[in-house]
Short mmCIF file of C-alpha atoms in Angstrom, two decimals:
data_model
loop_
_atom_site.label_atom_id
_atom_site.label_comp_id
_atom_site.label_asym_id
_atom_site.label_seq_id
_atom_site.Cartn_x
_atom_site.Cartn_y
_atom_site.Cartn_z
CA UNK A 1 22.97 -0.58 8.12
CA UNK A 2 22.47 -4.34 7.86
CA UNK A 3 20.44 -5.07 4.97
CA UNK A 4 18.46 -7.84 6.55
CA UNK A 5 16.90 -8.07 10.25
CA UNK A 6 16.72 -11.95 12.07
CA UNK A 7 14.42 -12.81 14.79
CA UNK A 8 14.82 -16.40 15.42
CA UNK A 9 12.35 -18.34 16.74
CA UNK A 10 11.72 -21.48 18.39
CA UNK A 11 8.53 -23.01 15.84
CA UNK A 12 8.46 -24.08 12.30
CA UNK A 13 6.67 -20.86 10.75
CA UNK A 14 8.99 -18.31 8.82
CA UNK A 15 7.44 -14.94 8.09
CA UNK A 16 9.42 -13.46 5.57
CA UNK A 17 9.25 -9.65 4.80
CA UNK A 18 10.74 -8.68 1.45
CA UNK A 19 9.24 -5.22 0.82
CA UNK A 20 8.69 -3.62 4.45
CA UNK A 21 12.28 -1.26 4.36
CA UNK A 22 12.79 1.62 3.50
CA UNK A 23 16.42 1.77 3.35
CA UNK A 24 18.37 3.82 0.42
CA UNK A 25 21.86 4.68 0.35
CA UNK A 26 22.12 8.20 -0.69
CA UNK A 27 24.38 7.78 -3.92
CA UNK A 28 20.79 5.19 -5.00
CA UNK A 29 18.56 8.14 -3.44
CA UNK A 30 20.07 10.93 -5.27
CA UNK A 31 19.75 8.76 -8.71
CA UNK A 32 15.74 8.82 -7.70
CA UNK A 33 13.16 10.88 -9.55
CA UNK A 34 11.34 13.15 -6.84
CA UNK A 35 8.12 10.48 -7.42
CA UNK A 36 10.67 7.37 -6.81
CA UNK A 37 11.82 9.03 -3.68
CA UNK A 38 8.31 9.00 -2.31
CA UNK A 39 8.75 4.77 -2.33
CA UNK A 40 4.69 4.16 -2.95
CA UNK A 41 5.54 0.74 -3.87
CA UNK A 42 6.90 -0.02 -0.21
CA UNK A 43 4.78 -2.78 1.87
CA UNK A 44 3.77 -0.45 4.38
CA UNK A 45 3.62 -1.25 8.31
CA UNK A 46 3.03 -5.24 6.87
CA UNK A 47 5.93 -6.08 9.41
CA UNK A 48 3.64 -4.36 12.26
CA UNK A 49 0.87 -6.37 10.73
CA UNK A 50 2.26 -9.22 11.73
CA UNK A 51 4.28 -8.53 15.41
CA UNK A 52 3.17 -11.26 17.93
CA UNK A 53 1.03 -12.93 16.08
CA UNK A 54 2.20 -16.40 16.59
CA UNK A 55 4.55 -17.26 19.19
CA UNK A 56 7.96 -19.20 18.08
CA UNK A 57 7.42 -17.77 14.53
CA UNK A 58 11.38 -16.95 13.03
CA UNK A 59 10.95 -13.27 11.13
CA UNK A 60 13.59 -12.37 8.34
CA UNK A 61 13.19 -9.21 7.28
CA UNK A 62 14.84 -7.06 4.45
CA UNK A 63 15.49 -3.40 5.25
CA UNK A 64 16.46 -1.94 2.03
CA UNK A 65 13.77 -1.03 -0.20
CA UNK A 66 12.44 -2.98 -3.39
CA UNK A 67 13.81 -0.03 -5.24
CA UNK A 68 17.41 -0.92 -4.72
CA UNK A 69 16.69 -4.09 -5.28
CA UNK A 70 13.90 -6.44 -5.28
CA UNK A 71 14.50 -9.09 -2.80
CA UNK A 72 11.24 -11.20 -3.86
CA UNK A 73 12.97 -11.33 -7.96
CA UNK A 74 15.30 -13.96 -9.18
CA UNK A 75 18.73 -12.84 -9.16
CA UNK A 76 18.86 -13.51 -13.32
CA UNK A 77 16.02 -11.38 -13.28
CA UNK A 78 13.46 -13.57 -14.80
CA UNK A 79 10.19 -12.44 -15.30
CA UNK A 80 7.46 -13.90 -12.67
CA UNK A 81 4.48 -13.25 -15.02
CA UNK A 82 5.47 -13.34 -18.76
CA UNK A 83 3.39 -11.66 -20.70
CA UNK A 84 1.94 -9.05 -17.80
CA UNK A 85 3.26 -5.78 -17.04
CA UNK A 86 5.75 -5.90 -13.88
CA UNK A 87 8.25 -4.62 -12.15
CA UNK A 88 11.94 -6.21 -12.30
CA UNK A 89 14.91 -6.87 -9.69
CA UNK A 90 16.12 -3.40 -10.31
CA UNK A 91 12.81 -1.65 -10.77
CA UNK A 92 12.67 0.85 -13.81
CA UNK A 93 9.63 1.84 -12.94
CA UNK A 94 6.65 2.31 -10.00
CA UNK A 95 3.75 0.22 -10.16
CA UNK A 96 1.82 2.87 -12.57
CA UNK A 97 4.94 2.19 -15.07
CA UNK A 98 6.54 5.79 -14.23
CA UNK A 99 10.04 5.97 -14.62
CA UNK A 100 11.61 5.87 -11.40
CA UNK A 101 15.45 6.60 -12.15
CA UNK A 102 17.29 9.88 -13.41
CA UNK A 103 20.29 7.61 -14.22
CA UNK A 104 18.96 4.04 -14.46
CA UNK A 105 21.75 1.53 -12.73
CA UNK A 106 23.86 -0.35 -15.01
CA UNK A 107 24.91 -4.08 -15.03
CA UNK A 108 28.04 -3.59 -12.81
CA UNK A 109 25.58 -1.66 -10.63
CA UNK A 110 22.84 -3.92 -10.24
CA UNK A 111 25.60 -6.59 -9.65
CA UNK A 112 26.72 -4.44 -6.75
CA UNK A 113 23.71 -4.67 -5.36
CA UNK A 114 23.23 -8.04 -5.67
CA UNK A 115 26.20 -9.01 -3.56
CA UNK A 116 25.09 -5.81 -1.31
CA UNK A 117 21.59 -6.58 -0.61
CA UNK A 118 20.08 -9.27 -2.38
CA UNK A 119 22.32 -12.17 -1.63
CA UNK A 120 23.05 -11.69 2.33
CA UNK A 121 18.87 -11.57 2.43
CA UNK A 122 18.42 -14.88 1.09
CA UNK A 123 21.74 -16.49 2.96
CA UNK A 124 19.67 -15.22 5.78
CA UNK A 125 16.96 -16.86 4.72
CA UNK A 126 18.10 -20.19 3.43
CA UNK A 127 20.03 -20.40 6.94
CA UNK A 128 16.73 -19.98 9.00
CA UNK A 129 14.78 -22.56 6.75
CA UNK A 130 17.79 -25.13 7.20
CA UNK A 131 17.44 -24.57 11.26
CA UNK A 132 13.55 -24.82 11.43
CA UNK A 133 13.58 -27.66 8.79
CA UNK A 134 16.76 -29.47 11.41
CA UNK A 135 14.79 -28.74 14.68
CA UNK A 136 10.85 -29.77 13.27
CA UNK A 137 11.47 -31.68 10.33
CA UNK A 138 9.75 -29.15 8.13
CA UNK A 139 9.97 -25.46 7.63
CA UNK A 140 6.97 -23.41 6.85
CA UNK A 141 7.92 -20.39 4.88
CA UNK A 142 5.21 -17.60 4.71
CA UNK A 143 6.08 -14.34 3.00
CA UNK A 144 3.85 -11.27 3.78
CA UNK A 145 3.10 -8.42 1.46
CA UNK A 146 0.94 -5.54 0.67
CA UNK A 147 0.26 -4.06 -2.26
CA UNK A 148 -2.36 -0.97 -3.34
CA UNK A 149 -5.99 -2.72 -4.28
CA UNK A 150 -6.64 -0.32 -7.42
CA UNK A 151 -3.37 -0.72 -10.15
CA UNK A 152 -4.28 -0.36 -13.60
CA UNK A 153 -0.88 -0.94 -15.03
CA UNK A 154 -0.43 -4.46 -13.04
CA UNK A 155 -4.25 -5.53 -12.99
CA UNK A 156 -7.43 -4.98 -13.72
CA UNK A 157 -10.27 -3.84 -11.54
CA UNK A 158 -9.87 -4.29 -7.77
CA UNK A 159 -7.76 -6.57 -5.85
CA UNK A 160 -9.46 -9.33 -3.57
CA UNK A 161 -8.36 -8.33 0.54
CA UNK A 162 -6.36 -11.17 0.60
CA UNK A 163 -4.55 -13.20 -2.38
CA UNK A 164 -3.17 -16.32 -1.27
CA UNK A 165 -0.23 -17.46 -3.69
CA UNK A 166 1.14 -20.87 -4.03
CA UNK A 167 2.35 -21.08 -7.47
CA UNK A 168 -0.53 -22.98 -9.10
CA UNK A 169 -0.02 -25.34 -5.93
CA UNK A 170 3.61 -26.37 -6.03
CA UNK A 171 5.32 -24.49 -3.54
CA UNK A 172 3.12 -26.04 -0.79
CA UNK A 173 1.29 -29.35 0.83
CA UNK A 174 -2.74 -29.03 0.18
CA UNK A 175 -3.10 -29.01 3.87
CA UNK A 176 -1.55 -25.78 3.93
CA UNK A 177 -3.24 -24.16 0.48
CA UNK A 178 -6.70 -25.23 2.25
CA UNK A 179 -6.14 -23.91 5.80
CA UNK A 180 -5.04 -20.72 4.59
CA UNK A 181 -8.19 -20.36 2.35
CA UNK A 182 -10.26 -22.05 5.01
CA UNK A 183 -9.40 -18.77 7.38
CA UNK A 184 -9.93 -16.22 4.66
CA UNK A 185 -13.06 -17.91 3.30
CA UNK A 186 -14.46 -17.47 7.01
CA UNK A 187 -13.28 -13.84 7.77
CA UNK A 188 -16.30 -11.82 7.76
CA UNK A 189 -16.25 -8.66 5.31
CA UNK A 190 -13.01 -9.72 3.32
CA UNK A 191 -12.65 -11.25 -0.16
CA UNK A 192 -10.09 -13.87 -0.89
CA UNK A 193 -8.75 -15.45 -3.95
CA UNK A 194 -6.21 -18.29 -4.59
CA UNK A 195 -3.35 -18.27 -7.26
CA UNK A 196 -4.82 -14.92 -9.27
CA UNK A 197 -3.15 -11.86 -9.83
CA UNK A 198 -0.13 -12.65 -7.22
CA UNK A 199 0.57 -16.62 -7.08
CA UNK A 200 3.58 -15.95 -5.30
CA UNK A 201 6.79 -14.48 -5.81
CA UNK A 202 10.38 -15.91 -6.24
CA UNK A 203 10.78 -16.40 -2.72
CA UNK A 204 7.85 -18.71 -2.78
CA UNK A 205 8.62 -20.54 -5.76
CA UNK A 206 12.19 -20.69 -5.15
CA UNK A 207 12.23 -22.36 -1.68
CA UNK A 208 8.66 -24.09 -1.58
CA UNK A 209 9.74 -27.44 -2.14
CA UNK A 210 6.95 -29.81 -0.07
CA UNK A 211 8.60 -33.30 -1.22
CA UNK A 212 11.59 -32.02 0.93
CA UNK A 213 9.68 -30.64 3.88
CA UNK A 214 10.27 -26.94 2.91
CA UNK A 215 6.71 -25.50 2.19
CA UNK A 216 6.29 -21.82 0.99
CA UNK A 217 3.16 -19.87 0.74
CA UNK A 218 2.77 -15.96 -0.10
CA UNK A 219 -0.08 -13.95 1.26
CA UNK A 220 -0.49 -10.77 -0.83
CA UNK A 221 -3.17 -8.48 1.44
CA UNK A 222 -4.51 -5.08 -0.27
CA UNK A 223 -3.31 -1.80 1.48
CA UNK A 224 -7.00 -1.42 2.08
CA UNK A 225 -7.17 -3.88 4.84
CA UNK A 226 -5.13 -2.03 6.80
CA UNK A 227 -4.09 1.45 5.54
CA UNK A 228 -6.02 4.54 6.30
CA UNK A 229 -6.21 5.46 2.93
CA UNK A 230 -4.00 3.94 -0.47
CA UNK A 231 -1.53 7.37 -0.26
CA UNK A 232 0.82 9.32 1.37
CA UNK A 233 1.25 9.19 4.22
CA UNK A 234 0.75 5.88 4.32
CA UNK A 235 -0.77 5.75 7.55
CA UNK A 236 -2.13 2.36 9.62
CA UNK A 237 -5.31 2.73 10.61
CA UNK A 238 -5.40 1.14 13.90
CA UNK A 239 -9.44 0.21 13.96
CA UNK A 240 -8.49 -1.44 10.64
CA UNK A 241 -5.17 -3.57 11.64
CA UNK A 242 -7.43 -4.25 14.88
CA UNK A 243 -9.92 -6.33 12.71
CA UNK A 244 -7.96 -7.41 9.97
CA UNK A 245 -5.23 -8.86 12.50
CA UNK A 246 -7.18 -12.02 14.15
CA UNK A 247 -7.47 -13.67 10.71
CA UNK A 248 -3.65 -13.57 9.78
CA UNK A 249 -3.20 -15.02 13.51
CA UNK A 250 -5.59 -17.76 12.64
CA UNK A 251 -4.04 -18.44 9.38
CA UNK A 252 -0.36 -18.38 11.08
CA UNK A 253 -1.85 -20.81 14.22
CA UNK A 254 -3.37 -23.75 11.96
CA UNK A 255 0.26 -23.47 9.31
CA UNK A 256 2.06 -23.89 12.84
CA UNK A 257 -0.52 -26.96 14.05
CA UNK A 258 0.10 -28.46 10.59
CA UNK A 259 3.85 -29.10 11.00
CA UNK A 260 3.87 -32.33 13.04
CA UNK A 261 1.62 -34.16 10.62
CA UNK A 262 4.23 -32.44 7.69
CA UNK A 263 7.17 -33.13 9.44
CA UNK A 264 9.63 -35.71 7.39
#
């Protein structure tokens, strides 16, 4: 197993999938409560979401799940939204803030997996973001996720279809913040929202650094754009991926037109 999958391409847009795998050794597995074996907190079928939407786009994908570790949390493990319930790099719990672990990983474990998991999925990514950034002059990071719309322990009420995170607007150029709303704003029967709930992750506000041409963006979609219902089995529901679809290709196509005018 390698823990992170590289297709490079030729344009400036990076899709980057944290959360899609499914991956679990089996001494993590058999440390798993029957519930934290079911992985509900995976980003199901996002990575199908996304195939062939926009030519040239470079996908880095992680394979492991969050559960092993999260590759969208700071390695020290700082919190993303102090003050909120959430998960951490080594979850301790599901996103209903059940206990996940019969033997919760210690220091020395989480450490393992750090050099395991974490770190060769972010030297994957760093690397593709330096050759996009050589080759256009910019790099466009996007990072895809899915998450249920109806959490009580993380938020309140329902979640918009899309949430569009740029951490309050620093991890990207305005050009980029506004297309991306501009799309989701004109897609028919979906909600939007910018910088709520989910204003990006540490990927985003790690790498999104506009003043030197790296620009990172995080769209956050509810599981109820696209799943056939919010539990197992965790099916897609084709008729819903078939409408949801066209708007994530517009959003990719006008980030991809805005690289020459971003370009350094």
């Amino acid at each position: 197993m390698t823990p992170v999958e590289i297709i490079p391409g030729d344009g400036p847009v990076i899709l980057g999938l944290p959360h899609t795998g499914t991956f679990l050794p089996e001494e993590i597995r058999a440390r798993l409560t029957a519930r934290g074996q079911e992985l509900a907190d995976t980003d199901w079928h996002v990575h199908e979401l996304y195939a062939g939407l926009l030519p040239g786009a470079t996908t880095v994908r992680a394979t492991f799940h969050r559960y092993v570790i999260d590759a969208n949390r700071g390695p020290e493990d700082e919190s993303l939204y102090p003050g909120q319930n959430t998960t951490g790099l080594v979850p301790g719990t599901d996103f209903d803030g059940v206990p996940i672990w019969t033997e919760a990983p210690d220091a020395a474990e989480v450490a393992r997996r750090l050099a395991r998991f974490h770190a060769p999925y972010h030297a994957a990514l760093a690397a593709e973001i330096a050759r996009v950034k050589a080759r256009h002059g910019v790099a466009i990071l996007y990072d895809c996720h899915s998450i249920r719309s109806h959490i009580p322990f993380l938020f309140e009420g329902t979640l918009p279809d899309f949430n569009i995170g740029t951490a309050g607007g620093t991890s990207c150029a305005p050009q980029i913040e506004a297309a991306a709303c501009a799309v989701c704003a004109g897609a028919e029967g979906f909600s939007h929202v910018l910088n709520g709930r989910f204003r990006g992750g540490w990927t985003t506000r790690h790498y999104g650094r506009p003043e030197t041409g790296v620009h990172a963006i995080q769209m956050e979609l509810a599981q109820s754009t696209h799943l056939a219902t919010e539990a197992a089995p965790w099916a897609l529901s084709a008729e819903k991926a078939a409408r949801l679809r066209p708007h994530l290709a517009g959003i990719l196509a006008r980030l991809a037109a805005l690289a020459p005018e971003l370009a350094r």
